[in-house]
mmCIF file of C-alpha atoms and ligand atoms in Angstrom:
data_model
loop_
_atom_site.group_PDB
_atom_site.id
_atom_site.type_symbol
_atom_site.label_atom_id
_atom_site.label_comp_id
_atom_site.label_asym_id
_atom_site.label_seq_id
_atom_site.Cartn_x
_atom_site.Cartn_y
_atom_site.Cartn_z
ATOM 1 C CA UNK A 10 12.961 -0.302 8.979
ATOM 2 C CA UNK A 11 14.913 -3.167 7.450
ATOM 3 C CA UNK A 12 14.415 -6.790 8.506
ATOM 4 C CA UNK A 13 17.849 -8.323 9.021
ATOM 5 C CA UNK A 14 16.803 -11.858 9.875
ATOM 6 C CA UNK A 15 13.469 -13.422 9.138
ATOM 7 C CA UNK A 16 12.150 -16.651 10.649
ATOM 8 C CA UNK A 17 8.836 -18.260 9.845
ATOM 9 C CA UNK A 18 6.835 -21.426 10.252
ATOM 10 C CA UNK A 19 3.365 -22.487 9.165
ATOM 11 C CA UNK A 20 3.095 -20.298 6.049
ATOM 12 C CA UNK A 21 1.492 -22.072 3.061
ATOM 13 C CA UNK A 22 3.900 -24.578 1.521
ATOM 14 C CA UNK A 23 7.030 -22.991 3.016
ATOM 15 C CA UNK A 24 9.259 -25.122 5.217
ATOM 16 C CA UNK A 25 10.316 -23.397 8.456
ATOM 17 C CA UNK A 26 13.341 -21.241 7.788
ATOM 18 C CA UNK A 27 15.596 -18.565 9.187
ATOM 19 C CA UNK A 28 17.007 -16.204 6.577
ATOM 20 C CA UNK A 29 19.810 -13.673 6.844
ATOM 21 C CA UNK A 30 18.668 -10.828 4.651
ATOM 22 C CA UNK A 31 20.395 -7.976 2.896
ATOM 23 C CA UNK A 32 19.350 -4.508 4.056
ATOM 24 C CA UNK A 33 19.440 -3.724 0.312
ATOM 25 C CA UNK A 34 17.969 -5.992 -2.370
ATOM 26 C CA UNK A 35 16.783 -9.591 -1.815
ATOM 27 C CA UNK A 36 15.751 -11.658 -4.822
ATOM 28 C CA UNK A 37 13.709 -14.878 -4.459
ATOM 29 C CA UNK A 38 13.616 -16.934 -7.646
ATOM 30 C CA UNK A 39 12.162 -20.289 -8.583
ATOM 31 C CA UNK A 40 9.479 -22.124 -10.527
ATOM 32 C CA UNK A 41 5.731 -21.514 -10.408
ATOM 33 C CA UNK A 42 4.202 -22.622 -7.128
ATOM 34 C CA UNK A 43 7.625 -22.866 -5.454
ATOM 35 C CA UNK A 44 6.667 -20.475 -2.648
ATOM 36 C CA UNK A 45 8.244 -17.143 -3.697
ATOM 37 C CA UNK A 46 5.091 -15.064 -3.177
ATOM 38 C CA UNK A 47 4.629 -16.805 0.158
ATOM 39 C CA UNK A 48 7.963 -15.364 1.303
ATOM 40 C CA UNK A 49 6.674 -11.880 0.438
ATOM 41 C CA UNK A 50 3.511 -12.750 2.369
ATOM 42 C CA UNK A 51 5.639 -13.663 5.391
ATOM 43 C CA UNK A 52 7.214 -10.203 5.363
ATOM 44 C CA UNK A 53 3.841 -8.551 4.791
ATOM 45 C CA UNK A 54 2.464 -10.487 7.762
ATOM 46 C CA UNK A 55 5.312 -9.254 9.912
ATOM 47 C CA UNK A 56 4.713 -5.649 8.876
ATOM 48 C CA UNK A 57 0.908 -5.573 8.757
ATOM 49 C CA UNK A 58 -0.260 -8.715 10.610
ATOM 50 C CA UNK A 59 -2.148 -9.787 7.485
ATOM 51 C CA UNK A 60 -1.537 -10.931 3.938
ATOM 52 C CA UNK A 61 -1.918 -8.781 0.820
ATOM 53 C CA UNK A 62 -5.665 -9.354 0.675
ATOM 54 C CA UNK A 63 -8.260 -10.430 3.193
ATOM 55 C CA UNK A 64 -9.095 -13.506 1.131
ATOM 56 C CA UNK A 65 -5.437 -14.529 1.024
ATOM 57 C CA UNK A 66 -5.018 -13.988 4.773
ATOM 58 C CA UNK A 67 -7.726 -16.584 5.434
ATOM 59 C CA UNK A 68 -5.724 -19.258 3.647
ATOM 60 C CA UNK A 69 -2.183 -18.293 4.600
ATOM 61 C CA UNK A 70 -1.739 -20.732 7.506
ATOM 62 C CA UNK A 71 -0.313 -24.016 6.253
ATOM 63 C CA UNK A 72 -2.939 -26.771 5.770
ATOM 64 C CA UNK A 73 -0.954 -28.979 8.108
ATOM 65 C CA UNK A 74 -0.709 -26.582 11.065
ATOM 66 C CA UNK A 75 -2.959 -24.685 13.457
ATOM 67 C CA UNK A 76 -1.052 -21.416 13.345
ATOM 68 C CA UNK A 77 1.763 -19.489 11.720
ATOM 69 C CA UNK A 78 4.557 -17.549 13.335
ATOM 70 C CA UNK A 79 6.788 -14.943 11.693
ATOM 71 C CA UNK A 80 9.548 -13.203 13.581
ATOM 72 C CA UNK A 81 12.124 -10.704 12.485
ATOM 73 C CA UNK A 82 15.123 -8.872 13.854
ATOM 74 C CA UNK A 83 14.917 -5.297 12.707
ATOM 75 C CA UNK A 84 17.624 -2.811 11.788
ATOM 76 C CA UNK A 85 17.471 -1.070 15.174
ATOM 77 C CA UNK A 86 17.969 -4.344 17.055
ATOM 78 C CA UNK A 87 14.317 -4.776 18.039
ATOM 79 C CA UNK A 88 12.487 -8.078 17.652
ATOM 80 C CA UNK A 89 9.062 -8.238 16.096
ATOM 81 C CA UNK A 90 6.814 -11.286 15.990
ATOM 82 C CA UNK A 91 3.362 -12.031 14.569
ATOM 83 C CA UNK A 92 1.371 -15.154 15.364
ATOM 84 C CA UNK A 93 -1.848 -15.977 13.541
ATOM 85 C CA UNK A 94 -4.117 -18.946 14.066
ATOM 86 C CA UNK A 95 -6.263 -20.754 11.478
ATOM 87 C CA UNK A 96 -9.257 -19.092 13.175
ATOM 88 C CA UNK A 97 -7.811 -15.624 12.602
ATOM 89 C CA UNK A 98 -6.617 -14.707 16.116
ATOM 90 C CA UNK A 99 -3.599 -12.443 15.906
ATOM 91 C CA UNK A 100 -0.872 -11.665 18.406
ATOM 92 C CA UNK A 101 1.761 -9.027 17.706
ATOM 93 C CA UNK A 102 4.822 -8.638 19.945
ATOM 94 C CA UNK A 103 7.593 -6.102 19.856
ATOM 95 C CA UNK A 104 10.581 -6.908 22.088
ATOM 96 C CA UNK A 105 8.415 -9.349 24.009
ATOM 97 C CA UNK A 106 5.591 -6.848 24.695
ATOM 98 C CA UNK A 107 2.163 -7.030 23.048
ATOM 99 C CA UNK A 108 1.472 -4.146 20.665
ATOM 100 C CA UNK A 109 -1.637 -2.164 21.478
ATOM 101 C CA UNK A 110 -2.772 -1.286 17.976
ATOM 102 C CA UNK A 111 -2.226 -2.174 14.368
ATOM 103 C CA UNK A 112 -1.535 1.512 13.576
ATOM 104 C CA UNK A 113 1.562 1.263 15.816
ATOM 105 C CA UNK A 114 2.770 -1.704 13.780
ATOM 106 C CA UNK A 115 2.105 0.019 10.470
ATOM 107 C CA UNK A 116 4.165 3.064 11.519
ATOM 108 C CA UNK A 117 7.040 0.826 12.563
ATOM 109 C CA UNK A 118 7.612 -0.714 9.162
ATOM 110 C CA UNK A 119 5.895 0.972 6.206
ATOM 111 C CA UNK A 120 5.522 -1.481 3.338
ATOM 112 C CA UNK A 121 4.941 -0.867 -0.363
ATOM 113 C CA UNK A 122 3.631 -3.771 -2.357
ATOM 114 C CA UNK A 123 3.855 -4.108 -6.134
ATOM 115 C CA UNK A 124 2.082 -7.158 -7.535
ATOM 116 C CA UNK A 125 -0.521 -8.039 -10.134
ATOM 117 C CA UNK A 126 -3.331 -6.344 -8.159
ATOM 118 C CA UNK A 127 -1.382 -3.066 -8.116
ATOM 119 C CA UNK A 128 -2.664 -2.338 -11.634
ATOM 120 C CA UNK A 129 -5.885 -1.433 -9.811
ATOM 121 C CA UNK A 130 -4.245 1.924 -9.140
ATOM 122 C CA UNK A 131 -4.890 2.690 -12.804
ATOM 123 C CA UNK A 132 -7.767 0.449 -13.813
ATOM 124 C CA UNK A 133 -9.536 -0.122 -10.490
ATOM 125 C CA UNK A 134 -12.093 1.865 -8.537
ATOM 126 C CA UNK A 135 -11.512 5.237 -6.852
ATOM 127 C CA UNK A 136 -11.262 3.278 -3.585
ATOM 128 C CA UNK A 137 -8.025 1.669 -4.794
ATOM 129 C CA UNK A 138 -6.505 5.089 -5.487
ATOM 130 C CA UNK A 139 -7.791 6.558 -2.214
ATOM 131 C CA UNK A 140 -6.107 3.718 -0.370
ATOM 132 C CA UNK A 141 -2.843 4.592 -2.089
ATOM 133 C CA UNK A 142 -3.214 8.312 -1.397
ATOM 134 C CA UNK A 143 -4.126 7.737 2.238
ATOM 135 C CA UNK A 144 -1.095 5.504 2.787
ATOM 136 C CA UNK A 145 1.023 8.591 2.136
ATOM 137 C CA UNK A 146 -1.207 10.927 4.144
ATOM 138 C CA UNK A 147 -1.350 8.475 7.065
ATOM 139 C CA UNK A 148 2.439 8.319 7.300
ATOM 140 C CA UNK A 149 2.891 12.059 6.820
ATOM 141 C CA UNK A 150 0.163 13.447 9.102
ATOM 142 C CA UNK A 151 -0.234 12.094 12.603
ATOM 143 C CA UNK A 152 -3.713 13.616 13.013
ATOM 144 C CA UNK A 153 -5.077 11.921 9.893
ATOM 145 C CA UNK A 154 -5.946 8.642 11.602
ATOM 146 C CA UNK A 155 -8.031 10.326 14.282
ATOM 147 C CA UNK A 156 -9.832 12.571 11.777
ATOM 148 C CA UNK A 157 -10.516 9.566 9.585
ATOM 149 C CA UNK A 158 -12.143 7.788 12.524
ATOM 150 C CA UNK A 159 -14.238 10.914 13.259
ATOM 151 C CA UNK A 160 -15.315 10.996 9.634
ATOM 152 C CA UNK A 161 -16.327 7.341 9.646
ATOM 153 C CA UNK A 162 -18.316 7.707 12.862
ATOM 154 C CA UNK A 163 -20.196 10.845 11.770
ATOM 155 C CA UNK A 164 -20.851 9.391 8.323
ATOM 156 C CA UNK A 165 -22.221 6.180 9.812
ATOM 157 C CA UNK A 166 -24.518 8.133 12.116
ATOM 158 C CA UNK A 167 -25.694 10.475 9.369
ATOM 159 C CA UNK A 168 -26.420 7.529 7.077
ATOM 160 C CA UNK A 169 -28.376 5.640 9.705
ATOM 161 C CA UNK A 170 -30.462 8.747 10.462
ATOM 162 C CA UNK A 171 -31.139 9.162 6.737
ATOM 163 C CA UNK A 172 -32.178 5.528 6.483
ATOM 164 C CA UNK A 173 -34.413 5.624 9.565
ATOM 165 C CA UNK A 174 -36.869 7.892 7.705
ATOM 166 C CA UNK A 175 -37.652 9.825 10.916
ATOM 167 C CA UNK A 176 -35.168 12.609 10.701
ATOM 168 C CA UNK A 177 -34.531 14.501 13.892
ATOM 169 C CA UNK A 178 -33.136 17.785 12.443
ATOM 170 C CA UNK A 179 -31.128 18.742 15.517
ATOM 171 C CA UNK A 180 -29.511 15.314 15.703
ATOM 172 C CA UNK A 181 -28.726 15.385 12.004
ATOM 173 C CA UNK A 182 -27.178 18.850 12.387
ATOM 174 C CA UNK A 183 -24.815 17.567 15.098
ATOM 175 C CA UNK A 184 -23.484 14.740 12.923
ATOM 176 C CA UNK A 185 -23.303 16.914 9.825
ATOM 177 C CA UNK A 186 -21.206 19.502 11.667
ATOM 178 C CA UNK A 187 -18.835 16.794 12.838
ATOM 179 C CA UNK A 188 -18.778 15.229 9.375
ATOM 180 C CA UNK A 189 -18.019 18.518 7.594
ATOM 181 C CA UNK A 190 -15.212 19.398 10.006
ATOM 182 C CA UNK A 191 -13.515 16.023 9.602
ATOM 183 C CA UNK A 192 -14.102 16.069 5.814
ATOM 184 C CA UNK A 193 -12.445 19.454 5.386
ATOM 185 C CA UNK A 194 -9.463 18.444 7.453
ATOM 186 C CA UNK A 195 -9.000 15.218 5.492
ATOM 187 C CA UNK A 196 -9.307 17.088 2.203
ATOM 188 C CA UNK A 197 -6.696 19.570 3.479
ATOM 189 C CA UNK A 198 -4.247 16.788 4.416
ATOM 190 C CA UNK A 199 -4.694 15.103 1.060
ATOM 191 C CA UNK A 200 -4.160 18.340 -0.906
ATOM 192 C CA UNK A 201 -1.094 19.209 1.095
ATOM 193 C CA UNK A 202 0.295 15.718 0.572
ATOM 194 C CA UNK A 203 -0.274 15.820 -3.189
ATOM 195 C CA UNK A 204 1.461 19.194 -3.516
ATOM 196 C CA UNK A 205 4.691 17.566 -2.375
ATOM 197 C CA UNK A 206 4.137 14.102 -3.782
ATOM 198 C CA UNK A 207 3.202 14.920 -7.405
ATOM 199 C CA UNK A 208 6.518 16.634 -8.380
ATOM 200 C CA UNK A 209 8.405 13.771 -6.724
ATOM 201 C CA UNK A 210 6.329 11.295 -8.748
ATOM 202 C CA UNK A 211 7.108 13.059 -12.045
ATOM 203 C CA UNK A 212 10.843 12.980 -11.248
ATOM 204 C CA UNK A 213 10.724 9.247 -10.620
ATOM 205 C CA UNK A 214 8.520 8.567 -13.646
ATOM 206 C CA UNK A 215 10.952 10.427 -15.916
ATOM 207 C CA UNK A 216 13.736 8.136 -14.773
ATOM 208 C CA UNK A 217 11.697 5.104 -15.803
ATOM 209 C CA UNK A 218 9.749 6.079 -18.901
ATOM 210 C CA UNK A 219 8.932 9.131 -20.998
ATOM 211 C CA UNK A 220 5.222 9.963 -20.613
ATOM 212 C CA UNK A 221 5.107 13.768 -20.742
ATOM 213 C CA UNK A 222 1.313 13.868 -21.125
ATOM 214 C CA UNK A 223 0.587 11.965 -17.924
ATOM 215 C CA UNK A 224 -1.196 13.990 -15.220
ATOM 216 C CA UNK A 225 -2.651 13.339 -11.775
ATOM 217 C CA UNK A 226 -5.984 15.044 -11.064
ATOM 218 C CA UNK A 227 -7.330 15.171 -7.539
ATOM 219 C CA UNK A 228 -11.109 15.097 -6.995
ATOM 220 C CA UNK A 229 -11.972 15.828 -3.386
ATOM 221 C CA UNK A 230 -15.298 13.972 -3.356
ATOM 222 C CA UNK A 231 -17.632 16.939 -3.744
ATOM 223 C CA UNK A 232 -18.101 19.925 -6.070
ATOM 224 C CA UNK A 233 -14.934 22.031 -6.252
ATOM 225 C CA UNK A 234 -16.940 25.267 -6.351
ATOM 226 C CA UNK A 235 -19.193 24.653 -3.355
ATOM 227 C CA UNK A 236 -18.680 24.254 0.379
ATOM 228 C CA UNK A 237 -19.646 20.827 1.704
ATOM 229 C CA UNK A 238 -22.489 22.152 3.897
ATOM 230 C CA UNK A 239 -24.175 23.551 0.778
ATOM 231 C CA UNK A 240 -23.698 20.285 -1.097
ATOM 232 C CA UNK A 241 -25.167 18.250 1.798
ATOM 233 C CA UNK A 242 -28.127 20.611 1.995
ATOM 234 C CA UNK A 243 -28.815 20.272 -1.735
ATOM 235 C CA UNK A 244 -28.410 16.507 -1.740
ATOM 236 C CA UNK A 245 -30.253 15.708 1.489
ATOM 237 C CA UNK A 246 -33.511 14.521 -0.117
ATOM 238 C CA UNK A 247 -31.695 12.321 -2.592
ATOM 239 C CA UNK A 248 -29.351 11.060 0.181
ATOM 240 C CA UNK A 249 -32.466 10.067 2.150
ATOM 241 C CA UNK A 250 -33.853 8.107 -0.789
ATOM 242 C CA UNK A 251 -30.518 6.404 -1.340
ATOM 243 C CA UNK A 252 -29.864 5.855 2.367
ATOM 244 C CA UNK A 253 -26.285 7.113 2.175
ATOM 245 C CA UNK A 254 -24.250 10.294 1.783
ATOM 246 C CA UNK A 255 -23.272 10.914 -1.808
ATOM 247 C CA UNK A 256 -20.556 13.499 -1.262
ATOM 248 C CA UNK A 257 -17.481 13.687 0.907
ATOM 249 C CA UNK A 258 -13.879 12.484 1.179
ATOM 250 C CA UNK A 259 -15.055 8.851 1.063
ATOM 251 C CA UNK A 260 -15.792 9.570 -2.639
ATOM 252 C CA UNK A 261 -12.460 11.268 -3.449
ATOM 253 C CA UNK A 262 -10.286 10.102 -6.329
ATOM 254 C CA UNK A 263 -6.814 10.625 -7.699
ATOM 255 C CA UNK A 264 -7.367 10.197 -11.426
ATOM 256 C CA UNK A 265 -4.369 9.342 -13.548
ATOM 257 C CA UNK A 266 -4.744 10.459 -17.142
ATOM 258 C CA UNK A 267 -2.720 10.560 -20.341
ATOM 259 C CA UNK A 268 -3.932 13.003 -22.998
ATOM 260 C CA UNK A 269 -7.061 13.450 -20.849
ATOM 261 C CA UNK A 270 -7.888 9.750 -21.157
ATOM 262 C CA UNK A 271 -7.650 7.274 -18.259
ATOM 263 C CA UNK A 272 -4.086 5.934 -18.217
ATOM 264 C CA UNK A 273 -5.422 2.353 -18.056
ATOM 265 C CA UNK A 274 -7.177 2.846 -21.422
ATOM 266 C CA UNK A 275 -4.226 4.486 -23.171
ATOM 267 C CA UNK A 276 -1.024 2.849 -21.928
ATOM 268 C CA UNK A 277 0.480 -0.547 -22.721
ATOM 269 C CA UNK A 278 0.650 -3.108 -19.915
ATOM 270 C CA UNK A 279 4.397 -2.517 -19.497
ATOM 271 C CA UNK A 280 3.928 1.268 -19.374
ATOM 272 C CA UNK A 281 1.176 0.800 -16.801
ATOM 273 C CA UNK A 282 3.508 -1.271 -14.665
ATOM 274 C CA UNK A 283 6.173 1.453 -14.858
ATOM 275 C CA UNK A 284 3.622 4.098 -13.810
ATOM 276 C CA UNK A 285 2.518 1.919 -10.876
ATOM 277 C CA UNK A 286 6.157 1.390 -9.842
ATOM 278 C CA UNK A 287 6.848 5.131 -10.149
ATOM 279 C CA UNK A 288 3.835 5.935 -7.955
ATOM 280 C CA UNK A 289 4.956 3.547 -5.233
ATOM 281 C CA UNK A 290 8.645 4.438 -5.405
ATOM 282 C CA UNK A 291 7.840 8.165 -5.341
ATOM 283 C CA UNK A 292 5.597 7.690 -2.347
ATOM 284 C CA UNK A 293 8.428 6.016 -0.472
ATOM 285 C CA UNK A 294 11.011 8.588 -1.549
ATOM 286 C CA UNK A 295 8.704 11.338 -0.399
ATOM 287 C CA UNK A 296 8.167 9.653 2.964
ATOM 288 C CA UNK A 297 11.898 9.203 3.304
ATOM 289 C CA UNK A 298 12.510 12.898 2.601
ATOM 290 C CA UNK A 299 9.724 14.153 4.842
ATOM 291 C CA UNK A 300 10.019 11.795 7.787
ATOM 292 C CA UNK A 301 13.382 10.152 7.255
ATOM 293 C CA UNK A 302 11.501 6.858 7.339
ATOM 294 C CA UNK A 303 12.533 4.134 4.884
ATOM 295 C CA UNK A 304 10.007 1.773 3.330
ATOM 296 C CA UNK A 305 10.236 -1.954 2.756
ATOM 297 C CA UNK A 306 9.371 -2.904 -0.850
ATOM 298 C CA UNK A 307 7.724 -6.179 -1.813
ATOM 299 C CA UNK A 308 7.682 -6.711 -5.589
ATOM 300 C CA UNK A 309 6.117 -9.882 -6.909
ATOM 301 C CA UNK A 310 7.446 -10.970 -10.288
ATOM 302 C CA UNK A 311 9.393 -7.829 -11.035
ATOM 303 C CA UNK A 312 10.362 -8.759 -14.622
ATOM 304 C CA UNK A 313 6.791 -9.590 -15.745
ATOM 305 C CA UNK A 314 5.629 -7.268 -18.556
ATOM 306 C CA UNK A 315 8.957 -5.406 -18.701
ATOM 307 C CA UNK A 316 11.708 -5.515 -21.327
ATOM 308 C CA UNK A 317 15.326 -5.916 -20.304
ATOM 309 C CA UNK A 318 16.069 -2.219 -20.629
ATOM 310 C CA UNK A 319 13.233 -1.199 -18.276
ATOM 311 C CA UNK A 320 14.073 -3.972 -15.792
ATOM 312 C CA UNK A 321 17.537 -2.443 -15.593
ATOM 313 C CA UNK A 322 16.199 1.068 -15.088
ATOM 314 C CA UNK A 323 13.854 -0.124 -12.378
ATOM 315 C CA UNK A 324 16.586 -2.166 -10.684
ATOM 316 C CA UNK A 325 18.961 0.811 -10.755
ATOM 317 C CA UNK A 326 16.295 3.016 -9.212
ATOM 318 C CA UNK A 327 15.518 0.464 -6.511
ATOM 319 C CA UNK A 328 19.205 0.354 -5.649
ATOM 320 C CA UNK A 329 19.360 4.090 -5.068
ATOM 321 C CA UNK A 330 16.454 4.033 -2.599
ATOM 322 C CA UNK A 331 17.467 3.727 1.002
ATOM 323 C CA UNK A 332 14.912 0.947 1.188
ATOM 324 C CA UNK A 333 15.052 -2.751 1.705
ATOM 325 C CA UNK A 334 13.655 -4.497 -1.343
ATOM 326 C CA UNK A 335 12.261 -8.014 -1.705
ATOM 327 C CA UNK A 336 11.523 -9.148 -5.232
ATOM 328 C CA UNK A 337 10.535 -12.400 -6.849
ATOM 329 C CA UNK A 338 11.044 -13.757 -10.346
ATOM 330 C CA UNK A 339 10.927 -17.075 -12.157
ATOM 331 C CA UNK A 340 14.142 -16.631 -14.126
ATOM 332 C CA UNK A 341 16.866 -14.788 -12.220
ATOM 333 C CA UNK A 342 19.030 -14.178 -15.308
ATOM 334 C CA UNK A 343 17.764 -10.639 -16.100
ATOM 335 C CA UNK A 344 18.363 -9.654 -12.468
ATOM 336 C CA UNK A 345 21.902 -10.978 -12.212
ATOM 337 C CA UNK A 346 23.942 -8.626 -14.276
ATOM 338 C CA UNK A 347 23.420 -4.950 -13.701
ATOM 339 C CA UNK A 348 23.703 -4.135 -10.008
ATOM 340 C CA UNK A 349 26.039 -1.276 -9.132
ATOM 341 C CA UNK A 350 26.483 -2.606 -5.585
ATOM 342 C CA UNK A 351 26.310 -6.402 -5.924
ATOM 343 C CA UNK A 352 27.472 -6.820 -2.316
ATOM 344 C CA UNK A 353 24.066 -5.381 -1.288
ATOM 345 C CA UNK A 354 22.129 -7.949 -3.340
ATOM 346 C CA UNK A 355 21.274 -11.450 -2.089
ATOM 347 C CA UNK A 356 19.698 -14.155 -4.224
ATOM 348 C CA UNK A 357 17.633 -17.015 -2.748
ATOM 349 C CA UNK A 358 16.500 -20.035 -4.726
ATOM 350 C CA UNK A 359 13.030 -21.250 -3.692
ATOM 351 C CA UNK A 360 12.218 -24.851 -4.581
ATOM 352 C CA UNK A 361 9.126 -26.797 -3.414
ATOM 353 C CA UNK A 362 8.788 -24.566 -0.349
ATOM 354 C CA UNK A 363 12.452 -24.878 0.645
ATOM 355 C CA UNK A 364 14.612 -21.783 0.510
ATOM 356 C CA UNK A 365 18.000 -22.741 -0.820
ATOM 357 C CA UNK A 366 21.307 -21.510 0.413
ATOM 358 C CA UNK A 367 21.519 -17.803 0.010
ATOM 359 C CA UNK A 368 24.145 -16.230 -2.158
ATOM 360 C CA UNK A 369 25.483 -12.716 -2.291
ATOM 361 C CA UNK A 370 27.228 -11.586 -5.438
ATOM 362 C CA UNK A 371 30.270 -10.834 -3.324
ATOM 363 C CA UNK A 372 30.451 -14.529 -2.286
ATOM 364 C CA UNK A 373 32.988 -16.687 -4.099
HETATM 365 N N1 ATP B 406 -2.463 -22.993 3.239
HETATM 366 C C1 ATP B 406 -1.625 -23.661 2.449
HETATM 367 N N2 ATP B 406 -0.949 -24.752 2.925
HETATM 368 C C2 ATP B 406 -0.070 -25.430 2.150
HETATM 369 N N3 ATP B 406 0.210 -25.075 0.870
HETATM 370 C C3 ATP B 406 -0.426 -24.007 0.345
HETATM 371 C C4 ATP B 406 -1.370 -23.242 1.100
HETATM 372 N N4 ATP B 406 -1.826 -22.236 0.332
HETATM 373 C C5 ATP B 406 -1.207 -22.362 -0.862
HETATM 374 N N5 ATP B 406 -0.366 -23.435 -0.863
HETATM 375 C C6 ATP B 406 0.561 -23.866 -1.931
HETATM 376 O O1 ATP B 406 1.748 -23.144 -1.705
HETATM 377 C C7 ATP B 406 2.351 -22.759 -2.937
HETATM 378 C C8 ATP B 406 2.570 -21.274 -2.788
HETATM 379 O O2 ATP B 406 2.730 -20.675 -3.971
HETATM 380 P P1 ATP B 406 3.291 -19.203 -4.183
HETATM 381 O O3 ATP B 406 2.156 -18.352 -4.606
HETATM 382 O O4 ATP B 406 4.112 -18.752 -3.042
HETATM 383 O O5 ATP B 406 4.231 -19.587 -5.399
HETATM 384 P P2 ATP B 406 5.155 -18.722 -6.331
HETATM 385 O O6 ATP B 406 6.518 -19.303 -6.214
HETATM 386 O O7 ATP B 406 4.994 -17.292 -6.050
HETATM 387 O O8 ATP B 406 4.551 -19.103 -7.735
HETATM 388 P P3 ATP B 406 4.236 -18.280 -9.094
HETATM 389 O O9 ATP B 406 5.556 -18.121 -9.787
HETATM 390 O O10 ATP B 406 3.339 -19.228 -9.811
HETATM 391 O O11 ATP B 406 3.576 -17.018 -8.698
HETATM 392 C C9 ATP B 406 1.433 -23.197 -4.032
HETATM 393 O O12 ATP B 406 1.963 -24.380 -4.612
HETATM 394 C C10 ATP B 406 0.115 -23.508 -3.326
HETATM 395 O O13 ATP B 406 -0.593 -24.572 -3.899
#
């Protein structure tokens, strides 16, 4: 859901502000250290009650203040507010009422983030790709969250039994049954999600860059040929020595390869960025088609690594999404010329933490 007005105070170097936003594209430009990324953090805080990374969340409250406050008026007229203290206490309110869970907040305003860490989708660990995959599954399948919690609980209990060294077979059997059931359901949700998502991804990728050899391979976290109960049985002794469970959905991966080589090892930095953008855009398009739920995009330094031609392609694609987009850049020039609907684009100049008067292209 789009944020139509955004107010914040106590975020890093940003002066308190109230911004009228476009439901389409919003560009924040300015010099290094001006506070552009901090504006994206403000929106991320509103949507997720935290910054992009745990480490960043710890430092997000301004040095001079005890707490931060971000509030927004959303497209459906509701008012959302997030307060966070230096000590990490969080309060989330929707229309004046406290929200019971973070999951409720995350469903309200799905956010896709594209920034320098997003390259981890290609060059990072399987955990980075699982997180991406599960974002889509979480929004598509209501039951996923509950099954994920069941999986975590049974896995934790199995692992602590394995570590205790005194294995009570009947107790282990109870947790293994629970673990296998949750694992198979999660694997099923992920497979079903990828069946719809992968063609959508290739469509988007083709609009950005020609990489006909690129493929996504799903690994479910245990041997494709064997049922999980058999795998657990075979690995039990080794699992005991290691003190953890080697196989299951917590080891799944979504490998992205070009000519059978990891995309991160084959593609240029710019091509990698286009693949990352295609993955995130496709995920949002797919969510939009399946659930009629638009995503908010946060793109830090959109032009970095891209030539003018690809910036234009990406901009044109962003414009066609029914999503609200926030992007930052140092030099706004490459982002000024090509919009098909300039009345939907607003530009904000950020200077020493102050957000300058906003300008829409339609303005005189
Ligand atoms: N807790 C804090 N309190 C006050 N100022 C902070 C705090 N944390 C960071 N800063 C400062 O706030 C500024 C925020 O920078 P930000 O990352 O938003 O800049 P940017 O415009 O995105 O820059 P770049 O183009 O270099 O990425 C930096 O100058 C930083 O030193």
